[in-house]
Coordinates of C-alpha atoms in Angstrom, one line a residue:
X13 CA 114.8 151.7 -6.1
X14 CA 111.6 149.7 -7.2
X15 CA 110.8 147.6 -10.7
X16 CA 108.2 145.1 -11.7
X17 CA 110.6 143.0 -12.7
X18 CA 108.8 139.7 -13.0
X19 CA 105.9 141.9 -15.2
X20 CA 108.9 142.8 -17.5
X21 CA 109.8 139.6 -17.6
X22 CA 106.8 137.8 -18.6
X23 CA 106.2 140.1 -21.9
X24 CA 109.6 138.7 -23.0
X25 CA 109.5 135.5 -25.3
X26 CA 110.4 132.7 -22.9
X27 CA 114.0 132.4 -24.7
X28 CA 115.5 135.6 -23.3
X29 CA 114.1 135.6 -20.3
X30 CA 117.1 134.1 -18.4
X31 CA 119.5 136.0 -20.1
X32 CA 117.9 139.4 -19.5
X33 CA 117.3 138.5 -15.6
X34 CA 120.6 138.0 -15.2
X35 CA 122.6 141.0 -17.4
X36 CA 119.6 143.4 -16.2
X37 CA 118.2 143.0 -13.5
X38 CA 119.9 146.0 -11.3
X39 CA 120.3 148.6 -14.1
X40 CA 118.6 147.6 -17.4
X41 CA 117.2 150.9 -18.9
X42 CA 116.1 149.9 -22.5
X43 CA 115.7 146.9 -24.3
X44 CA 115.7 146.7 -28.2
X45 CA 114.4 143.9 -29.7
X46 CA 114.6 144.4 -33.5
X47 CA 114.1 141.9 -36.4
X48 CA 116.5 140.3 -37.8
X49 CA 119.1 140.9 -35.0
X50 CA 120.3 140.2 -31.4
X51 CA 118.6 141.6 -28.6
X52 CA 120.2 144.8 -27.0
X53 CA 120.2 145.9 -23.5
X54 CA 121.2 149.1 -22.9
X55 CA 122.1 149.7 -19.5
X56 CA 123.9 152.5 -17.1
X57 CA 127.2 150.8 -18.1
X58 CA 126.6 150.9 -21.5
X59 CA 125.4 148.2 -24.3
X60 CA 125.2 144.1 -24.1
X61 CA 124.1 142.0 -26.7
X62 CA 122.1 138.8 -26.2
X63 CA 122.6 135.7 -28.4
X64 CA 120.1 134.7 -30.6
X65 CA 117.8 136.4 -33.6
X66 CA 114.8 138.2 -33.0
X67 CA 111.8 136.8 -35.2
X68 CA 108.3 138.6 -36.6
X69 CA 106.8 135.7 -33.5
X70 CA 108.8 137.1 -31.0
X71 CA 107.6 141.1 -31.7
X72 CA 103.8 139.6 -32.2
X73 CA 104.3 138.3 -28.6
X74 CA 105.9 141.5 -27.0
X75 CA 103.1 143.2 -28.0
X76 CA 100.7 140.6 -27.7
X77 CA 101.6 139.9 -24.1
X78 CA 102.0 143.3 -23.2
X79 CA 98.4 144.9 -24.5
X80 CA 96.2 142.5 -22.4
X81 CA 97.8 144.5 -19.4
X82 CA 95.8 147.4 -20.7
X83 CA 92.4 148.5 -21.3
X84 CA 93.8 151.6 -23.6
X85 CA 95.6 149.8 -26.3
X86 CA 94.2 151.3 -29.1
X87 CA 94.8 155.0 -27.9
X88 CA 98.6 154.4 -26.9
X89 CA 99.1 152.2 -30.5
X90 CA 98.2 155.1 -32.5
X91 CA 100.5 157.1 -30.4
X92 CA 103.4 154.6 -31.4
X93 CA 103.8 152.8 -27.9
X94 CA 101.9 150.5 -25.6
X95 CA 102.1 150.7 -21.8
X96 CA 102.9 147.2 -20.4
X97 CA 101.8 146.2 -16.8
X98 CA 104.0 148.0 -14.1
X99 CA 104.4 150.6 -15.9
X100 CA 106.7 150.0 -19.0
X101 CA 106.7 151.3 -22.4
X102 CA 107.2 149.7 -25.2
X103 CA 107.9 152.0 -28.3
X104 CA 107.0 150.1 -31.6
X105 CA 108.5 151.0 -35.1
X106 CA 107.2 149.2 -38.6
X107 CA 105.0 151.0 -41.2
X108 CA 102.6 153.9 -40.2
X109 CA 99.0 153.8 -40.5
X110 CA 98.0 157.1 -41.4
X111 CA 94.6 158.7 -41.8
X112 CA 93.9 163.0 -42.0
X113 CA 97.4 163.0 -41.5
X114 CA 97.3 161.3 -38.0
X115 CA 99.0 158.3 -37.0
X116 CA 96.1 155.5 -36.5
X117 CA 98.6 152.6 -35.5
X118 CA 101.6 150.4 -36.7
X119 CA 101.4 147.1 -38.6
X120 CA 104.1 145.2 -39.9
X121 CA 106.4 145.7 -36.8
X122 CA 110.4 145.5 -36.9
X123 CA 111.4 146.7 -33.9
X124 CA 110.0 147.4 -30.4
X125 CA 112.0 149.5 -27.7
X126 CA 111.3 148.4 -24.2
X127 CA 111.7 151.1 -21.6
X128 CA 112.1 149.9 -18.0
X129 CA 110.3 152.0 -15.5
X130 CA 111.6 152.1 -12.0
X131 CA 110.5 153.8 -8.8
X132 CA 113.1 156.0 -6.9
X133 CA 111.0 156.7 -3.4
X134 CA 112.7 160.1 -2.2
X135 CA 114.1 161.7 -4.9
X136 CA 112.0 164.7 -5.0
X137 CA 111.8 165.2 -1.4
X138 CA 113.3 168.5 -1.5
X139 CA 111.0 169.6 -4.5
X140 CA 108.0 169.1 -2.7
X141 CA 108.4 172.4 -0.6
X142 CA 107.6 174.1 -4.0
X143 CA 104.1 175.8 -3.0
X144 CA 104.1 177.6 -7.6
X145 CA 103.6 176.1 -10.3
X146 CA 106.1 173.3 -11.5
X147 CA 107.3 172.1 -14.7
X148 CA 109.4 169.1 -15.1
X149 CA 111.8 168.9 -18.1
X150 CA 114.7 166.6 -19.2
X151 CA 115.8 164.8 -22.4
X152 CA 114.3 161.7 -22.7
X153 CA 115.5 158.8 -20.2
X154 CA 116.4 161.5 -18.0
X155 CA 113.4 160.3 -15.2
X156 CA 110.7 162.9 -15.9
X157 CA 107.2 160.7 -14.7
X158 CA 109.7 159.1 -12.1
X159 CA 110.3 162.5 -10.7
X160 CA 106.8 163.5 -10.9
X161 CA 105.5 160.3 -9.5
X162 CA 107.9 160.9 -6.1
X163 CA 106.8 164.6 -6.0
X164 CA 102.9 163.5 -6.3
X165 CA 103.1 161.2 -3.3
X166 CA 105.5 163.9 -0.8
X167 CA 102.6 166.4 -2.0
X168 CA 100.0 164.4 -1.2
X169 CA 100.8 164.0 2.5
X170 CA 99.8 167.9 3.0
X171 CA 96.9 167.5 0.7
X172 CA 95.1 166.4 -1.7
X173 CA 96.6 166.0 -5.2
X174 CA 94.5 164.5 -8.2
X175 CA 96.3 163.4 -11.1
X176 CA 95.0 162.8 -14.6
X177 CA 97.0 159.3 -15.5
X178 CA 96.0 158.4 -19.6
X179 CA 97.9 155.4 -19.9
X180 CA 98.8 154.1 -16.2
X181 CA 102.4 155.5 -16.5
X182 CA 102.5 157.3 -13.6
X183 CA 100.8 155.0 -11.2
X184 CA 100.8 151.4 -12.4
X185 CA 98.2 149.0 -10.8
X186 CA 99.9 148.3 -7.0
X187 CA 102.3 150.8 -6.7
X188 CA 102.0 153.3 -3.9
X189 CA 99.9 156.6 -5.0
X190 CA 100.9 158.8 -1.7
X191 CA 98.1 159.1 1.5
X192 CA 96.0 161.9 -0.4
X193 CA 96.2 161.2 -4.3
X194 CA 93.0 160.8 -6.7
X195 CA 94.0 159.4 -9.7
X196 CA 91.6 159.4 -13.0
X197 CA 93.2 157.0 -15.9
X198 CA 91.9 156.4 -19.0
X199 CA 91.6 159.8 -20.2
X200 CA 92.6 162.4 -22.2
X201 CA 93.8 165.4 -20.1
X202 CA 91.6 168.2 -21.3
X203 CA 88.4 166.3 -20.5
X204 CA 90.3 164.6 -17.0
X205 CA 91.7 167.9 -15.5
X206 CA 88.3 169.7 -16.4
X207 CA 86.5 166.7 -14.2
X208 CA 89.1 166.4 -11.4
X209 CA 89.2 170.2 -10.7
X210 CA 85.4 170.3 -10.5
X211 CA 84.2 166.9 -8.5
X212 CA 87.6 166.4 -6.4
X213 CA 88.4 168.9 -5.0
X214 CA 92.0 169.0 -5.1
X215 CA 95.0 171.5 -4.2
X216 CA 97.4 170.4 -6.9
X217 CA 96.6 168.7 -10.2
X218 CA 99.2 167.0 -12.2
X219 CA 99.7 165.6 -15.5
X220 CA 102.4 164.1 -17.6
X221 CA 104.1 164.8 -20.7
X222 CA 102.3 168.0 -22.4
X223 CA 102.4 167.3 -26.0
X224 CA 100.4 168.7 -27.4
X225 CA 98.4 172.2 -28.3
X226 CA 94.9 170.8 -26.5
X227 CA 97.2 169.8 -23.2
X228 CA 98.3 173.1 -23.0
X229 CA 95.2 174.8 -23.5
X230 CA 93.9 172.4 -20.5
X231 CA 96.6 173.7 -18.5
X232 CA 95.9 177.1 -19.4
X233 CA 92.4 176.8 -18.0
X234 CA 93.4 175.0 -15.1
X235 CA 96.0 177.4 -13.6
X236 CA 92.5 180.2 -13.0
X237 CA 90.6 177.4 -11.0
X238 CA 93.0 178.3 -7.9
X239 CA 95.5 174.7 -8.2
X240 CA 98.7 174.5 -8.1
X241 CA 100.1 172.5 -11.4
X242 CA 102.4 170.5 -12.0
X243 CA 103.6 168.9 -15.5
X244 CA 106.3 167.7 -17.8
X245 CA 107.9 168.5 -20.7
X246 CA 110.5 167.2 -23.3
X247 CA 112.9 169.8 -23.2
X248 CA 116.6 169.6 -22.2
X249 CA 116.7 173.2 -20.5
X250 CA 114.9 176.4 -20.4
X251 CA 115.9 177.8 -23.7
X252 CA 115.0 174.2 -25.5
X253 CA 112.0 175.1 -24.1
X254 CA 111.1 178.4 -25.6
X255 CA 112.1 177.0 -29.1
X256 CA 108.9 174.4 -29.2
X257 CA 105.7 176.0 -30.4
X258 CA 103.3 173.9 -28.0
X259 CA 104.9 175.6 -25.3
X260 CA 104.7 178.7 -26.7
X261 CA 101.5 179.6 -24.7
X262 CA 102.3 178.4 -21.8
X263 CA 105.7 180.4 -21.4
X264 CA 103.7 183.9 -22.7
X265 CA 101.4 183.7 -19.8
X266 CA 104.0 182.9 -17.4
X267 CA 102.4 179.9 -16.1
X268 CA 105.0 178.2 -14.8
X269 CA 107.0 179.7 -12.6
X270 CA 109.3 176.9 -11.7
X271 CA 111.0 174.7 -13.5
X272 CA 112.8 171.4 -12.3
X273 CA 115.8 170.5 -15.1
X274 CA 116.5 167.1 -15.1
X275 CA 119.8 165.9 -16.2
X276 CA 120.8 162.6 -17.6
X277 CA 122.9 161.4 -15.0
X278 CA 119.3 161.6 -12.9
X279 CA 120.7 164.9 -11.0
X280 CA 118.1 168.1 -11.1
X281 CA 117.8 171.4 -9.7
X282 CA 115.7 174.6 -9.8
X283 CA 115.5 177.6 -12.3
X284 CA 113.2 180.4 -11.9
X285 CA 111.2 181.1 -15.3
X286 CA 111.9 184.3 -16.5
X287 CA 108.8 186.2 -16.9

C-alpha cells in the first residue's frame, strides 16, 4: 500500500497535523473537518475524534492549500470537490452557487470531507486477463479509481492503454502510470477519448466515474472505434445499476459485457452482464 502522506499533511492547518500523523497514518480513510466541531477521522476501525474546534481560517486554508496543487480548480469546485496533490479529494459543503440550474461553486464553507487516496499495487492482477469491455462499480469508498488505476498499469504492459484523467485522480503527479500508458488530464471526457482514440493509437481507453449523459454518449462512440473500455460507475451491484437513467444507454446496447463488483470490505469479483 502507497499514500502521499506528507501531501495530505501539508493541506492540514499546522495544529492537527501531529495528531492526524499519528491516529492515521496506516488506515485513515476520511477526514471531516466541519465548523464548529472536532475533527473526525474515520478510519477501518471506525471513528476518532481529535481535540480542538475547527474555524472558518482552518476550511479557507484546506482549500486554499489544496487548489494551488491544481490547474483545474474551477471545474472540480463547481462539481463540489477539489483534487489535492497526490491524489485526494476534498468534498466541500456550504451554500450552492447556482446558475441555469447548474452548480457554479460553493461559498460560505462549513465543512470539507477529506478522502485519503492510496495505491494498492496488485490488486487487479487477475482482472487484467479480461480482453471485453469492463465496468467497475462499488458504493462509494469501496476503491473504484484504485482498482482501475492497478488494472491500467497490468494492462499496459501488453499494450498501449490511454486514459482520459480530468482532475489527476487516477494518476497523481509521480505515481507510477504502467510501461505503456498515455494519459491526457485536463479534460472533459467526450472531447479526451474523441482525441486519444484518433492521435494515440491505443488498445484500451479508460476513464473514471461515468456521470453523466455526455460520458456515456462518449463511451458509446468509443466502443465502434475497435478499443477495448474500461470505466466506473457508482452502483452497488448490477441491478443498482439498471435503476440509474445515465446508464440506461449503456446497458441497452450491451456495451459492457463485464462487470467487476466491488465490495466495501475492498473484495471484488466478476459478473457477466446480461444481455
Amino acid at each position: 500500500m502507497k499514500c502521499a502522506w506528507t501531501e495530505l499533511l501539508s493541506i492540514l492547518p499546522i495544529w492537527m497535523r501531529s495528531d492526524v500523523d499519528t491516529l492515521g497514518k496506516e488506515d485513515l480513510q476520511e477526514l471531516h473537518l466541519r465548523l464548529g466541531q472536532a475533527p473526525v477521522l474515520r478510519k477501518q476501525t471506525g471513528f476518532a475524534n481529535l481535540s480542538g474546534c475547527v474555524s472558518a481560517a482552518d476550511l479557507c486554508y484546506v482549500i486554499n492549500t489544496a487548489s494551488r496543487y491544481s490547474p483545474w480548480t474551477a471545474a472540480s469546485m463547481s462539481m463540489g470537490y477539489i483534487t489535492a496533490s497526490g491524489g485526494h479529494r476534498i468534498g466541500i459543503c456550504g451554500d450552492a452557487v447556482v446558475s441555469a440550474d447548474k452548480l457554479t461553486g460553493i461559498r460560505n464553507v462549513r465543512s470539507v470531507c477529506i478522502r485519503v487516496a492510496r495505491d494498492f499495487p496488485g490488486i487487479a492482477i487477475k482482472a487484467s486477463t479480461i480482453k471485453d469491455n469492463i465496468l467497475i462499480i462499488g458504493p462509494p469508498g469501496s476503491g473504484k479509481t484504485t482498482f482501475l488505476r492497478d488494472l491500467i498499469r497490468h494492462k499496459s504492459k501488453a499494450d498501449t492503454v490511454c486514459v482520459v484523467d480530468e482532475r489527476g485522480e487516477i494518476f497523481p503527479p509521480g505515481m507510477y502510470t504502467g510501461i505503456h500508458t498515455d494519459i491526457l488530464t485536463g479534460i472533459s471526457k467526450p472531447i479526451g477519448l474523441d482525441i486519444l482514440i484518433r492521435t494515440m493509437g491505443p488498445k484500451t481507453v479508460a476513464v473514471d466515474e461515468i456521470t453523466q449523459e455526455e460520458d456515456a454518449a462518449a463511451l458509446l462512440k468509443a466502443c465502434f472505434c475497435g478499443v477495448q473500455l474500461i470505466a466506473t460507475a457508482h452502483a452497488s451491484s448490477a441491478e443498482d445499476l439498471q435503476c440509474r437513467s445515465v446508464y440506461k444507454p449503456l446497458i441497452e446496447q450491451g456495451i459492457f459485457q463485464n462487470l467487476i463488483v466491488l465490495g466495501e470490505d475492498k473484495s471484488w469479483h466478476v459478473e457477466r452482464m446480461k444481455q
